[in-house]
Coordinates of C-alpha atoms in Angstrom, one line a residue:
K738 CA -61.0 151.4 15.5
S739 CA -60.9 152.4 11.8
P740 CA -60.7 149.9 9.0
W741 CA -57.1 151.0 8.5
D742 CA -56.3 150.2 12.1
L743 CA -57.6 146.7 11.5
R744 CA -55.8 146.0 8.3
H745 CA -53.5 143.4 10.0
T746 CA -56.2 141.9 12.2
I747 CA -57.8 138.5 11.4
P748 CA -61.5 138.3 12.5
L749 CA -62.4 135.1 14.4
G750 CA -65.6 133.3 15.1
L751 CA -66.4 131.2 18.2
H752 CA -68.6 128.1 18.1
E753 CA -69.9 126.0 20.9
D754 CA -71.8 122.8 20.2
A755 CA -72.2 119.2 21.2
G756 CA -70.1 116.6 19.5
P757 CA -70.4 112.8 19.8
Y758 CA -67.8 110.8 21.7
A759 CA -69.9 107.6 22.0
K760 CA -72.8 106.1 20.1
K761 CA -75.4 107.9 22.2
K762 CA -73.3 110.3 24.2
S763 CA -72.0 113.7 23.4
C764 CA -69.6 116.3 24.8
N765 CA -69.4 120.1 24.6
V766 CA -66.9 121.3 22.1
I767 CA -65.7 124.9 21.8
T768 CA -63.7 126.0 18.8
F769 CA -62.7 129.2 17.1
F770 CA -61.9 129.8 13.4
S771 CA -61.0 132.6 11.0
L772 CA -63.8 134.1 9.0
F773 CA -61.4 134.1 6.0
G774 CA -60.4 130.5 6.4
Q775 CA -60.6 128.2 3.4
G776 CA -61.3 124.5 3.7
T777 CA -63.5 122.2 5.6
E778 CA -64.4 122.6 9.3
L779 CA -61.7 120.0 10.2
E780 CA -59.1 122.1 8.4
T781 CA -60.1 125.6 9.6
R782 CA -61.4 125.2 13.2
Y783 CA -59.1 125.2 16.2
L784 CA -60.1 123.3 19.3
V785 CA -60.3 125.4 22.5
M786 CA -61.6 122.9 25.0
I787 CA -63.9 119.9 25.4
E788 CA -66.3 119.5 28.4
L789 CA -68.0 116.3 29.5
K790 CA -71.0 117.4 31.5
K791 CA -72.8 115.2 34.0
A792 CA -76.4 115.9 35.0
A793 CA -75.5 116.2 38.7
E794 CA -72.8 118.8 38.1
P795 CA -73.5 122.6 38.5
A796 CA -73.8 124.6 35.3
D797 CA -70.5 126.5 35.8
T798 CA -68.1 123.6 36.0
S799 CA -66.3 124.9 32.9
N800 CA -65.9 128.5 34.2
D801 CA -62.1 128.1 34.9
A802 CA -61.5 126.8 31.4
W803 CA -63.5 129.7 29.9
Q804 CA -61.7 132.3 31.9
N805 CA -58.3 130.9 30.7
S806 CA -59.7 130.9 27.1
F807 CA -60.7 134.6 27.5
K808 CA -57.1 135.4 28.6
E809 CA -55.6 133.7 25.6
L810 CA -58.1 135.5 23.3
E811 CA -56.9 138.8 24.7
L812 CA -53.3 137.7 23.9
L813 CA -54.3 136.9 20.3
E814 CA -55.9 140.4 20.1
A815 CA -52.7 141.9 21.4
G816 CA -50.6 139.9 18.9
H817 CA -48.1 138.4 21.4
D818 CA -47.9 135.6 23.9
A819 CA -47.6 135.9 27.7
D820 CA -43.9 136.6 27.4
G821 CA -44.4 139.4 24.9
N822 CA -43.2 137.3 21.8
P823 CA -45.1 138.1 18.6
L824 CA -47.5 135.3 17.6
A825 CA -47.4 136.0 13.9
K826 CA -44.7 138.4 12.4
D827 CA -44.0 138.9 8.7
A828 CA -40.5 139.3 7.3
D829 CA -41.1 143.1 7.0
G830 CA -41.9 143.3 10.7
T831 CA -45.7 143.4 10.4
I832 CA -47.3 141.9 13.5
W833 CA -50.7 140.2 12.9
T834 CA -53.4 140.1 15.6
C835 CA -56.7 138.3 15.9
C836 CA -60.0 139.6 17.2
M837 CA -63.0 137.5 18.3
V838 CA -66.0 139.2 16.6
F839 CA -68.8 136.6 16.1
G840 CA -70.2 133.8 18.2
F841 CA -72.2 131.4 16.0
C842 CA -75.0 129.5 17.8
D843 CA -78.1 127.6 17.3
L844 CA -81.3 128.6 19.1
L845 CA -80.7 126.2 22.0
Q846 CA -77.1 127.3 22.4
G847 CA -78.2 131.0 22.3
V848 CA -80.5 130.2 25.3
E849 CA -77.5 128.6 27.1
W850 CA -75.5 131.8 26.5
G851 CA -78.3 133.8 28.2
L852 CA -80.6 134.9 25.4
P853 CA -84.4 134.7 25.8
D854 CA -86.1 131.5 24.8
Y855 CA -89.5 130.4 23.4
N856 CA -91.1 130.1 26.9
K857 CA -90.7 133.8 27.7
E858 CA -93.0 136.7 26.7
A859 CA -90.1 138.2 24.8
L860 CA -89.4 134.9 23.1
C861 CA -86.9 135.7 20.3
S862 CA -83.2 135.7 20.8
F863 CA -82.6 138.2 18.0
C864 CA -85.4 140.7 18.1
L865 CA -88.3 141.9 20.4
A866 CA -91.0 139.8 18.9
N867 CA -93.5 138.6 21.5
R868 CA -97.0 137.1 21.9
S869 CA -98.9 140.4 22.1
D870 CA -98.2 143.8 20.4
R871 CA -95.3 142.5 18.2
P872 CA -96.6 139.0 17.4
F873 CA -93.9 136.5 16.3
T874 CA -96.4 134.8 14.0
N875 CA -96.6 137.9 11.7
L876 CA -94.0 137.3 8.9
Q877 CA -95.1 140.2 6.7
R878 CA -92.6 142.7 5.5
G879 CA -94.2 145.4 7.7
A880 CA -94.4 143.2 10.9
E881 CA -94.2 145.2 14.1
W882 CA -91.1 143.2 15.3
R883 CA -88.9 143.8 12.3
P884 CA -87.5 147.2 13.3
T885 CA -86.6 145.8 16.7
E886 CA -83.9 143.5 15.1
D887 CA -81.7 146.6 15.4
M888 CA -82.1 146.9 19.1
T889 CA -79.8 149.0 21.3
E890 CA -76.9 147.5 23.2
M891 CA -78.7 148.4 26.4
E892 CA -81.9 146.6 25.4
F893 CA -79.8 143.5 24.4
Q894 CA -77.9 143.4 27.7
S895 CA -81.2 143.9 29.7
R896 CA -82.6 140.7 28.2
L897 CA -79.6 138.4 29.1
H898 CA -79.9 135.9 31.9
G899 CA -78.2 132.7 33.2
V900 CA -74.8 131.8 34.4
H901 CA -72.8 130.9 31.3
P902 CA -69.3 132.3 31.5
L903 CA -69.6 133.9 28.1
R904 CA -72.8 135.7 29.3
H905 CA -70.7 137.7 31.8
S906 CA -67.7 138.4 29.4
W907 CA -67.2 141.6 27.5
Y908 CA -67.5 139.6 24.3
M909 CA -71.2 139.1 24.7
T910 CA -72.6 142.1 22.8
R911 CA -75.5 142.6 20.4
L912 CA -73.2 142.2 17.4
F913 CA -71.4 139.2 18.7
V914 CA -74.3 136.7 18.6
R915 CA -75.0 135.4 15.2
G916 CA -77.4 132.6 14.3
D917 CA -75.8 129.4 12.9
I918 CA -77.8 128.7 9.8
M919 CA -76.7 125.1 9.8
H920 CA -78.6 124.4 13.0
I921 CA -81.4 126.8 12.7
M922 CA -82.4 125.2 9.4
D923 CA -80.9 121.7 9.4
H924 CA -80.7 119.8 12.7
H925 CA -83.9 119.8 14.7
G926 CA -84.8 122.9 12.8
F927 CA -86.9 124.2 9.9
T928 CA -85.8 121.7 7.3
G929 CA -86.4 118.8 9.6
Q930 CA -89.9 120.0 10.2
V931 CA -90.7 120.6 6.5
A932 CA -89.3 117.2 5.4
A933 CA -91.2 115.3 8.1
S934 CA -94.4 117.2 7.5
V935 CA -94.5 116.6 3.8
I936 CA -93.7 112.9 4.1
V937 CA -96.3 112.4 6.9
H938 CA -98.9 114.2 4.8
L939 CA -98.2 111.8 1.8
V940 CA -98.2 108.8 4.1
R941 CA -101.6 109.7 5.4
T942 CA -103.3 110.8 2.2
E943 CA -101.5 109.9 -1.1
V944 CA -103.2 106.8 -2.6
R945 CA -100.8 106.8 -5.6
L946 CA -98.1 105.7 -3.2
G947 CA -100.0 102.7 -2.0
R948 CA -103.3 101.4 -0.6
I949 CA -102.4 101.7 3.1
Q950 CA -100.0 103.8 5.1
S951 CA -97.3 101.1 5.5
E952 CA -97.2 100.6 1.7
R953 CA -97.0 104.4 1.2
L954 CA -94.1 104.7 3.6
A955 CA -92.3 101.7 2.0
E956 CA -92.7 103.3 -1.5
I957 CA -91.3 106.6 -0.2
N958 CA -88.3 104.7 1.3
R959 CA -87.8 102.9 -2.0
Q960 CA -87.7 106.3 -3.8
L961 CA -85.4 107.6 -1.1
D962 CA -82.9 104.8 -1.7
S963 CA -83.0 105.6 -5.4
F964 CA -82.4 109.3 -4.7
N965 CA -79.4 108.4 -2.4
S966 CA -77.9 106.3 -5.2
D967 CA -78.3 109.1 -7.8
F968 CA -77.0 111.7 -5.4
P969 CA -74.4 110.0 -3.1
A970 CA -73.3 111.9 0.1
S971 CA -71.2 111.2 3.1
S972 CA -74.3 111.4 5.3
Y973 CA -77.8 110.4 4.2
L974 CA -81.1 109.0 5.6
K975 CA -82.7 105.7 4.7
D976 CA -85.4 103.4 6.0
L977 CA -87.5 106.1 7.6
S978 CA -90.1 105.0 10.1
M979 CA -93.0 106.9 11.7
P980 CA -91.0 107.3 14.9
N981 CA -88.4 109.2 12.8
L982 CA -91.1 111.5 11.5
L983 CA -93.4 112.2 14.5
L984 CA -92.1 113.2 17.9
D985 CA -94.3 110.8 19.9
G986 CA -95.1 108.4 17.0
T987 CA -98.7 109.5 16.6
F988 CA -100.3 111.7 13.9
G989 CA -101.4 114.2 16.6
S990 CA -97.8 115.1 17.4
W991 CA -95.4 117.5 15.9
A992 CA -93.7 116.3 12.7
E993 CA -89.9 116.6 12.7
L994 CA -87.0 114.4 11.5
H995 CA -85.4 113.0 14.6
G996 CA -83.5 110.0 16.1
P997 CA -79.9 108.9 16.5
T998 CA -79.4 108.5 12.7
V999 CA -80.7 112.0 11.9
K1000 CA -77.8 114.3 11.5
V1001 CA -77.2 117.9 10.2
A1002 CA -75.8 116.8 6.8
S1003 CA -78.4 114.0 6.3
T1004 CA -81.3 116.4 7.0
R1005 CA -79.9 119.0 4.5
H1006 CA -79.3 116.2 1.9
I1007 CA -82.9 115.1 2.0
S1008 CA -84.4 118.5 1.1
P1009 CA -84.2 118.0 -2.7
F1010 CA -85.8 114.6 -2.3
V1011 CA -88.7 116.2 -0.3
N1012 CA -89.1 118.8 -3.1
Q1013 CA -89.1 116.0 -5.6
L1014 CA -91.9 114.3 -3.7
A1015 CA -93.9 117.6 -3.5
V1016 CA -93.6 118.2 -7.3
Q1017 CA -94.7 114.6 -8.0
Y1018 CA -97.6 114.3 -5.6
C1019 CA -98.8 117.8 -4.5
D1020 CA -100.1 118.5 -8.0
S1021 CA -103.9 119.2 -7.4
G1022 CA -103.6 123.0 -7.6
S1023 CA -105.3 123.4 -4.3
D1024 CA -104.2 126.2 -1.9
F1025 CA -102.6 123.6 0.3
D1026 CA -100.6 121.9 -2.5
V1027 CA -99.5 125.2 -3.9
S1028 CA -98.1 126.3 -0.6
V1029 CA -96.4 122.9 0.0
L1030 CA -94.7 123.3 -3.4
E1031 CA -93.6 126.9 -2.5
V1032 CA -92.2 125.8 0.8
A1033 CA -90.3 122.8 -0.5
G1034 CA -89.1 124.7 -3.6
N1035 CA -87.9 127.8 -1.9
L1036 CA -86.2 125.8 0.8
C1037 CA -84.1 124.1 -1.9
K1038 CA -83.5 127.5 -3.6
M1039 CA -82.1 128.9 -0.3
Y1040 CA -79.7 126.0 0.1
D1041 CA -78.6 126.3 -3.6
I1042 CA -77.8 130.0 -3.1
M1043 CA -76.0 129.6 0.3
Y1044 CA -73.9 126.6 -0.7
T1045 CA -72.8 127.9 -4.1
A1046 CA -72.0 131.5 -3.1
G1047 CA -68.5 132.7 -2.4
R1048 CA -67.4 134.0 0.9
F1049 CA -69.7 137.0 0.5
F1050 CA -73.1 137.2 -1.3
T1051 CA -73.3 139.2 -4.5
D1052 CA -76.2 141.8 -4.6
R1053 CA -78.1 139.5 -6.8
Q1054 CA -77.6 136.5 -4.5
H1055 CA -78.7 138.5 -1.5
L1056 CA -81.8 139.7 -3.3
E1057 CA -82.7 136.1 -4.4
L1058 CA -82.1 134.7 -0.9
T1059 CA -84.3 137.4 0.6
E1060 CA -87.1 136.7 -1.8
A1061 CA -86.9 132.9 -1.3
C1062 CA -86.9 133.4 2.5
Y1063 CA -90.0 135.6 2.4
K1064 CA -91.9 133.3 0.1
L1065 CA -91.0 130.3 2.2
G1066 CA -92.1 132.1 5.4
Y1067 CA -95.4 133.3 3.8
H1068 CA -96.4 129.9 2.6
Y1069 CA -95.3 128.1 5.7
Q1070 CA -97.6 130.4 7.7
R1071 CA -100.3 130.0 5.1
L1072 CA -100.1 126.2 5.6
R1073 CA -100.5 126.7 9.3
V1074 CA -103.7 128.7 8.8
L1075 CA -105.1 126.1 6.3
C1076 CA -104.4 123.3 8.7
E1077 CA -106.0 125.1 11.6
A1078 CA -109.1 125.8 9.5
C1079 CA -109.6 122.1 8.7
G1080 CA -108.9 121.0 12.3

């Protein structure tokens, strides 16, 4: 269809994610929303269905609900209900339709939908990066995997697997699947790893924070309390402990913010505090400290751009975001090499 054919069509996005229904239990929530909607998620998202999954149940228990949802989405696209009545009609007779164009997902949800995961040779959901001739560890501008982001529809379909109902629907195309930046960066993502890594590094080595590790962590928590008072938010972290920072509680494990109190918004809220810590204590001028500063600073810059921009980026904002993203990736990989070199 041409743009003119779509002038009375509202583009929709689909989102599937877990949501809490008890202190330590969650359910699967599927919503849709208009890409032009204004307001908070509670104001702009429409609930399609909720699924309470049990471990003993097969993976396709929600198939009937999904199939009914697909039928209703087709009616939205046609602009009328099952009886042929217009769903949205202006006084001048214009009939509005809706079209599902994007599915927003985090990396784990993408795997649920049928995209490749990290344990495969072709490990990326959005390109053909691998562990051999297109190494995923190469983040340079000329990396071999970059041209494969624009893969053909046939290549995309050949990589899908699994039994998710969306996987077998006509909606699942190369252009449908879009990474949800909130989850890729915030919750169990990049920001959580950066925040925990910086704090763990300071707890282990920074004597200006205290004589021993317990004193250093206590001082970081004191500064975090002060930060939360200066920059109040609806969701924030406090009283961090080592089990919140290290996946198995030991210094040999992966650093990542985690635990029942660690949420998307609180992880995002702590990023300026982590940058504040880096500026204050990573000041030796060493290659390591320089890269820590670049990672923490460019992470904050990316958030500033994304959360202050309008519905669409200006050319300048797009350029600044791209530059910050490349710098962050370069110095993150540089830190990896430096850490490997020192054991």
